[in-house]
Short mmCIF file of C-alpha atoms and ligand atoms in Angstrom, two decimals:
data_model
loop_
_atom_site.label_atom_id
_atom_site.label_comp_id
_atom_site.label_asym_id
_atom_site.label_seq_id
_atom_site.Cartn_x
_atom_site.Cartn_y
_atom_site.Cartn_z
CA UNK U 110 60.21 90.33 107.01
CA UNK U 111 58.29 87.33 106.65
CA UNK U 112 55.63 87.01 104.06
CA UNK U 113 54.21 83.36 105.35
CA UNK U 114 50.89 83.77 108.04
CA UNK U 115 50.94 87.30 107.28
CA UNK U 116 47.55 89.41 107.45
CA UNK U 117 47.20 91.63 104.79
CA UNK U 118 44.47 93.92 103.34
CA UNK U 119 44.38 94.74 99.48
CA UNK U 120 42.53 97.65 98.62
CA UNK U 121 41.72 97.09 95.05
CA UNK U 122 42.79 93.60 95.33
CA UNK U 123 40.19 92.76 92.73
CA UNK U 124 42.23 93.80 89.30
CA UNK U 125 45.28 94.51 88.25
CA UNK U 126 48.47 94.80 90.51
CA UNK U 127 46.38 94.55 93.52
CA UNK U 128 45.05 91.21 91.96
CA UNK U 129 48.80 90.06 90.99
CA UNK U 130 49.34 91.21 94.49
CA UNK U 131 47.11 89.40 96.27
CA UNK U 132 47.97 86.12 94.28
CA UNK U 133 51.91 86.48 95.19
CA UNK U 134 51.13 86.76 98.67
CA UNK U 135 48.46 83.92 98.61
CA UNK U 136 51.21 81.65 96.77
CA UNK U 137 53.51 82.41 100.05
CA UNK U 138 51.26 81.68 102.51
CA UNK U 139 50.19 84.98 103.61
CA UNK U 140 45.76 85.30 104.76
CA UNK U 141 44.58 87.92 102.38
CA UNK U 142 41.52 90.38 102.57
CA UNK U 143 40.73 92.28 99.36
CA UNK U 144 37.99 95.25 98.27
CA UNK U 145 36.97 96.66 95.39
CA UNK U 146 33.59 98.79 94.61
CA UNK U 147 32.30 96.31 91.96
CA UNK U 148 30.06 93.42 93.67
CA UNK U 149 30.97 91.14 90.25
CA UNK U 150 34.52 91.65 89.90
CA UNK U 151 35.33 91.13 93.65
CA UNK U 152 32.88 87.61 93.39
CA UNK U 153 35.20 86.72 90.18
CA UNK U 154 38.76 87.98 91.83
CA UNK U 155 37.73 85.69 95.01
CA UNK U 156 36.78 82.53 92.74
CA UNK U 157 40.26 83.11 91.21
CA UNK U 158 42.45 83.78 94.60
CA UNK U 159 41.77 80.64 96.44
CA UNK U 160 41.64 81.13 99.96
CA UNK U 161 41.47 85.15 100.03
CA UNK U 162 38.34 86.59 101.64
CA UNK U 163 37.35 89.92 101.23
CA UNK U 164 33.89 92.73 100.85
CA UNK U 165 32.71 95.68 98.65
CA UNK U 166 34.05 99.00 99.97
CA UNK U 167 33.68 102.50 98.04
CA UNK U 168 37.36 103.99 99.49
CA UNK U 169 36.11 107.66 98.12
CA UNK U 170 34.33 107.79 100.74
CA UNK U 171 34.95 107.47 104.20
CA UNK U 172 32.17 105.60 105.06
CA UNK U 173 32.67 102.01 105.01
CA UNK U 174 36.21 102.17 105.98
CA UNK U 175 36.04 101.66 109.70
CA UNK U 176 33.49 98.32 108.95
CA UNK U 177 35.89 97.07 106.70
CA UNK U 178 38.68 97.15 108.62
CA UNK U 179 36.80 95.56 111.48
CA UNK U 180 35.42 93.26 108.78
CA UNK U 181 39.07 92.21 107.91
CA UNK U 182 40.44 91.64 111.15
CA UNK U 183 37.35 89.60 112.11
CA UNK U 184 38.27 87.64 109.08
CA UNK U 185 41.92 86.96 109.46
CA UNK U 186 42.23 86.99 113.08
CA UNK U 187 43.93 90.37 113.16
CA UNK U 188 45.81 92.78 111.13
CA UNK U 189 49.76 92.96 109.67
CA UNK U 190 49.96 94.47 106.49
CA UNK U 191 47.66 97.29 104.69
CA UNK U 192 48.67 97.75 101.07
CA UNK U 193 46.47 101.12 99.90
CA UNK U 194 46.61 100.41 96.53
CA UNK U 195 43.19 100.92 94.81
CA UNK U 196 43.43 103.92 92.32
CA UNK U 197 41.89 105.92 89.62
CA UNK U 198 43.39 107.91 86.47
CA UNK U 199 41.77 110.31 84.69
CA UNK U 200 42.83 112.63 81.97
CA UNK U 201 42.15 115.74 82.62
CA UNK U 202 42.41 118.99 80.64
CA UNK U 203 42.13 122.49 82.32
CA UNK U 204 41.58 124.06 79.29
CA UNK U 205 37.92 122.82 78.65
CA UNK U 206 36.99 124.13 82.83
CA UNK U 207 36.59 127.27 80.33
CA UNK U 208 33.18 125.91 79.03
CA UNK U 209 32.78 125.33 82.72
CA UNK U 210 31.73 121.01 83.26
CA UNK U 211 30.02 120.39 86.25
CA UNK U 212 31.13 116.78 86.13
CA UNK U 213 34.49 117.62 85.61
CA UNK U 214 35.07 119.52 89.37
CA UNK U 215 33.12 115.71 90.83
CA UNK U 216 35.64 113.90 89.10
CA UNK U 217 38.93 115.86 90.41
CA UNK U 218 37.33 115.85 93.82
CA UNK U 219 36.75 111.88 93.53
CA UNK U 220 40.12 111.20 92.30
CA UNK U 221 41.39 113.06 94.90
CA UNK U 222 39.08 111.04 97.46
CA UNK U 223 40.27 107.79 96.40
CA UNK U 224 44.04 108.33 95.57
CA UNK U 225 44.68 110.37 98.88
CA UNK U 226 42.47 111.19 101.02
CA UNK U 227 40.99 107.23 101.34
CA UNK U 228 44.83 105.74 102.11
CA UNK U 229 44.83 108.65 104.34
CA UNK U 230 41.98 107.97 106.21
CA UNK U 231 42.29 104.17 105.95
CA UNK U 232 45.85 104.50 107.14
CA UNK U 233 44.60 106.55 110.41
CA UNK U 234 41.41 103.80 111.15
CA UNK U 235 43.63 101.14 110.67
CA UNK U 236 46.65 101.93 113.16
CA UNK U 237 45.10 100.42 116.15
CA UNK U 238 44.71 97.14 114.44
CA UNK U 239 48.13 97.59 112.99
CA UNK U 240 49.41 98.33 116.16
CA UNK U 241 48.79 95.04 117.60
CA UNK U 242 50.27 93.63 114.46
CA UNK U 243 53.27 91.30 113.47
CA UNK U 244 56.30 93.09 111.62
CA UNK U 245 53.13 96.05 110.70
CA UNK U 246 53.60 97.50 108.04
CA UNK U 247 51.56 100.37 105.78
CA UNK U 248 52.37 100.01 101.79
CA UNK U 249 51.00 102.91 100.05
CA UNK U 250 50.87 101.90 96.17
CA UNK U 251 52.62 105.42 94.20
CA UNK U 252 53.87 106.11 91.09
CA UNK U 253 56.68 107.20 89.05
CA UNK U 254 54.41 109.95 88.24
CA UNK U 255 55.16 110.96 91.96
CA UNK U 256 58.48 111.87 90.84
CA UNK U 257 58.09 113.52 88.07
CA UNK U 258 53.99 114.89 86.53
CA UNK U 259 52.81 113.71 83.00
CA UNK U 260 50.47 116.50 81.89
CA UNK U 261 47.86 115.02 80.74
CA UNK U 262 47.19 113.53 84.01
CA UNK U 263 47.84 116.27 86.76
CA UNK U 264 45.77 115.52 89.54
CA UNK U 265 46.85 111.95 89.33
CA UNK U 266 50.01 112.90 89.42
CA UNK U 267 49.59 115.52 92.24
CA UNK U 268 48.13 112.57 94.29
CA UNK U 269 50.62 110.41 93.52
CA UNK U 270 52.96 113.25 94.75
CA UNK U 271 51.22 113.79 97.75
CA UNK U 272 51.00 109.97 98.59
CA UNK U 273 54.78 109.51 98.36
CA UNK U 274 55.59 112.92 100.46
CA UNK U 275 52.96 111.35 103.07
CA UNK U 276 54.16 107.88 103.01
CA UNK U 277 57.74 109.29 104.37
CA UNK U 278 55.98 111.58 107.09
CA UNK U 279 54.24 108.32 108.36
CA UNK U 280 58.34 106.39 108.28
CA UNK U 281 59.46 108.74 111.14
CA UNK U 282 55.90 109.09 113.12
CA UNK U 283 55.33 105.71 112.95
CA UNK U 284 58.60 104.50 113.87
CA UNK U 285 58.69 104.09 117.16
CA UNK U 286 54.93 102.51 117.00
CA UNK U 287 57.08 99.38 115.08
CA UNK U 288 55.29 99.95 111.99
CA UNK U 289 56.83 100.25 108.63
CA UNK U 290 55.79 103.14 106.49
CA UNK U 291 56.69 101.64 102.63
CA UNK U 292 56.32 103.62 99.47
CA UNK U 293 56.09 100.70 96.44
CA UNK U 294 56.71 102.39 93.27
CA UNK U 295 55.57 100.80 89.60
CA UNK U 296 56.51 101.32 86.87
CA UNK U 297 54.58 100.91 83.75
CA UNK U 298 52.50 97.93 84.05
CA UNK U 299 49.73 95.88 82.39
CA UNK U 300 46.59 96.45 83.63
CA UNK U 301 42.92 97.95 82.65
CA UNK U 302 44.41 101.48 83.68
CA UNK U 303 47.38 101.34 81.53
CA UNK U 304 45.04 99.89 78.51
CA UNK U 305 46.30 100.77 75.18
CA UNK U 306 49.78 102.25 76.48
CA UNK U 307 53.20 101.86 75.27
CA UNK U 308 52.69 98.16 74.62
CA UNK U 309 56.20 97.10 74.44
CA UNK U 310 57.44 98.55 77.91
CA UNK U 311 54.78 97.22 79.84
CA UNK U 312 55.76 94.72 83.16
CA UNK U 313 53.41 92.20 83.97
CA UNK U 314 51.29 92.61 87.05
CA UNK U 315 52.57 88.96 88.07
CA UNK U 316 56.26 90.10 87.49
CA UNK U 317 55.57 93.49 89.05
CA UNK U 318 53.66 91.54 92.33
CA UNK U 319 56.96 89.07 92.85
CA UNK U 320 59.77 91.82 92.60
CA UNK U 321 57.51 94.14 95.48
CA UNK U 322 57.54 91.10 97.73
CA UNK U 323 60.95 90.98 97.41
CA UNK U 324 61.44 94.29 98.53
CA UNK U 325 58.86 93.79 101.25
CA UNK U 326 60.66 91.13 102.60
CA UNK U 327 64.28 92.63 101.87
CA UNK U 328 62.68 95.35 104.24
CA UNK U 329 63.07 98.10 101.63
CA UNK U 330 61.44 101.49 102.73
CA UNK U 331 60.94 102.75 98.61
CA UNK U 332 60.39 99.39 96.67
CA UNK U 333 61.57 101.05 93.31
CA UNK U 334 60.09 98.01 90.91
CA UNK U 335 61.92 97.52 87.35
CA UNK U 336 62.24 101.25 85.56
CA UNK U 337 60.88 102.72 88.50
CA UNK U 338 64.39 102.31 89.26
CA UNK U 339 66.21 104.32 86.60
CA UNK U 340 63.48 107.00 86.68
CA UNK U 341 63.70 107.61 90.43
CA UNK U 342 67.61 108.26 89.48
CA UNK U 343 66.63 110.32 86.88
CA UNK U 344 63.99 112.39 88.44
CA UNK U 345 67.35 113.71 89.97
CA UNK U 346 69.78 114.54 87.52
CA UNK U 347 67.97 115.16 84.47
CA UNK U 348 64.15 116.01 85.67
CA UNK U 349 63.34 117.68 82.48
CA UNK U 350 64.83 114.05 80.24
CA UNK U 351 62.47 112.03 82.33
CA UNK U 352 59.52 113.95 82.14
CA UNK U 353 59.72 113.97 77.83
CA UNK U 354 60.06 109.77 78.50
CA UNK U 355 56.83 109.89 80.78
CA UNK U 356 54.74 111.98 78.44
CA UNK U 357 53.57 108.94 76.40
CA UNK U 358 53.58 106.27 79.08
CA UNK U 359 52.98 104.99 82.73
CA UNK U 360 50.51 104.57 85.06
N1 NAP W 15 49.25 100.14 86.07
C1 NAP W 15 50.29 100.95 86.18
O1 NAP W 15 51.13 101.09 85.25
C2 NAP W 15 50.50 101.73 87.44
C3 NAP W 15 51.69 102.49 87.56
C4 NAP W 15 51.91 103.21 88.71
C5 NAP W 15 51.01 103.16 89.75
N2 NAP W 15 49.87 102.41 89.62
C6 NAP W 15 48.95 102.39 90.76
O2 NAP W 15 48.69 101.04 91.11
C7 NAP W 15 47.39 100.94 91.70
C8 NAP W 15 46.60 99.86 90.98
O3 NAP W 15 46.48 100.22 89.61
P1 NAP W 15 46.02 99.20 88.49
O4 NAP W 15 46.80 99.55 87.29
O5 NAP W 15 46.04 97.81 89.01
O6 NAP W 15 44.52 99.68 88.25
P2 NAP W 15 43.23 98.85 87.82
O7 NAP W 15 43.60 97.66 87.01
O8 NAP W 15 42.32 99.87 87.24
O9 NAP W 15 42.64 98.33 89.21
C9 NAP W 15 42.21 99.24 90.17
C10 NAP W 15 41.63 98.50 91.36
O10 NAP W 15 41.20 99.48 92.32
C11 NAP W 15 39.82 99.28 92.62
N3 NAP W 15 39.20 100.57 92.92
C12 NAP W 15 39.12 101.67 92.11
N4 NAP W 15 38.45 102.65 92.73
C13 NAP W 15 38.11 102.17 93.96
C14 NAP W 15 37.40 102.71 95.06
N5 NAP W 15 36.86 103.93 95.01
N6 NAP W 15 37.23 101.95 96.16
C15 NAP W 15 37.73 100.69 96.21
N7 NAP W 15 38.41 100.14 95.20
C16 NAP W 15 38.59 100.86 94.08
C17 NAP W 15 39.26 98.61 91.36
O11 NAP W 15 38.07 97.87 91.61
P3 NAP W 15 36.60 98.52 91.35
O12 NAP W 15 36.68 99.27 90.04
O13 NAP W 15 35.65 97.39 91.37
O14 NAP W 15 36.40 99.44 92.49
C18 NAP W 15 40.40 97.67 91.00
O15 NAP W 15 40.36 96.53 91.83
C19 NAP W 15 46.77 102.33 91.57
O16 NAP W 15 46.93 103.03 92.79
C20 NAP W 15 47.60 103.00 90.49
O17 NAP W 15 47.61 104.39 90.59
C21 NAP W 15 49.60 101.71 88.49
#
């Protein structure tokens, strides 16, 4: 696949990896459309990314989505690439739903919203566009928390699941459509979310950004980035090894 002219949409594209993201593919030429809920940041991230364009979208809910899209291929002339990567992590622990938190059952229903249910939904609203696309392609940002759930995190980690199993439902249905259904897997990297975590094995969002266009354009269905790699193995053979590695680290 070629990165250069490419039309891509980066939910989130306004920290972090989808930042890094967004940069890379900027840098080889590609037209770039990013989102994010916060009016500032995305006015800062677009001063920074020379050339990207790009609105305020809420993807927890599914209003919005069907404007930006349009909004997006309006922008770039059409639509090639959607990377769902905006996310949320919360820590969550079931044993305080015993004092019974209101605020707690909003959050797991929001982190659902935007770690599921929005690439879902933005996935479905955005085939037609895709469709019409060159070499189309749906990235759906995951985790090596798919593989294996951390438990202080476990309705990330469910999402994250659920993300991954969906991402290789959409490979075969989407198939013969000539769009390419790509799960990118991080590791552990630097960014707001991973703040204050396992300092030493963090990758750099930059790093992380240049080795996932490398397996975008080496056409890789599971873009397994740096230890995301070794833990995918190990998920396999020794399930119960990798979740004692994961239970201090990764996003
Ligand atoms: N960092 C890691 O180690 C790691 C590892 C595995 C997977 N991941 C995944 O990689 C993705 C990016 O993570 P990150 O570490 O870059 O996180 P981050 O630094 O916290 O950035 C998250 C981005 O998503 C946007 N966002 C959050 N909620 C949103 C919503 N409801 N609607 C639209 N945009 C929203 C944020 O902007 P606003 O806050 O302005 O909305 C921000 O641009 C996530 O899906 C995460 O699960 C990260």
């Amino acid at each position: 696949m070629r990165i250069q002219g490419k039309r891509v949409l980066v939910t989130g594209g306004t920290a972090g990896i989808g930042w890094a993201l967004s940069r890379a593919l900027l840098g080889r030429s590609a037209r770039v459309f990013i989102c994010g809920r916060d009016p500032a940041r995305l006015d800062h991230a677009l001063e920074h990314l020379p050339g990207a364009v790009g609105s305020v979208c809420d993807l927890g809910h599914r209003e919005g989505m069907a404007e930006l899209l349009e909004d997006c291929a309006a922008e770039l002339g059409g639509l090639d690439i959607l990377i769902n990567n905006a996310g949320i992590q919360q820590s969550l622990d079931f044993t305080n739903g015993i004092a019974g938190t209101p605020e707690m059952l909003e959050s797991i229903g929001r982190e659902i919203a935007v770690n599921l249910t929005g690439p879902i939904q933005l996935t479905w609203l955005a085939l037609p566009h895709l469709a019409r696309g060159d070499e189309p392609a749906v990235v759906n940002v995951t985790s090596i928390l798919a593989y294996v759930p951390r438990a202080s995190s476990p309705v990330y980690c469910a999402t994250k699941a659920a993300l991954r199993s969906i991402t290789a439902s959409l490979r075969s249905q989407l198939d013969p459509l000539g769009i390419r259904a790509v799960d990118l897997v991080p590791p552990l990297v630097d960014t707001a979310m991973t703040q204050g975590r396992d300092e030493g094995k963090k990758l750099s969002a930059d790093e992380f950004a240049r080795s996932a266009l490398a397996g975008l354009e080496a056409e890789q269905d599971c873009i397994l980035v740096g230890r995301a790699k070794q833990a995918s193995w190990l998920a396999r053979l020794a399930p119960a090894l990798l979740a004692r590695k994961l239970s201090g680290d990764t996003g």
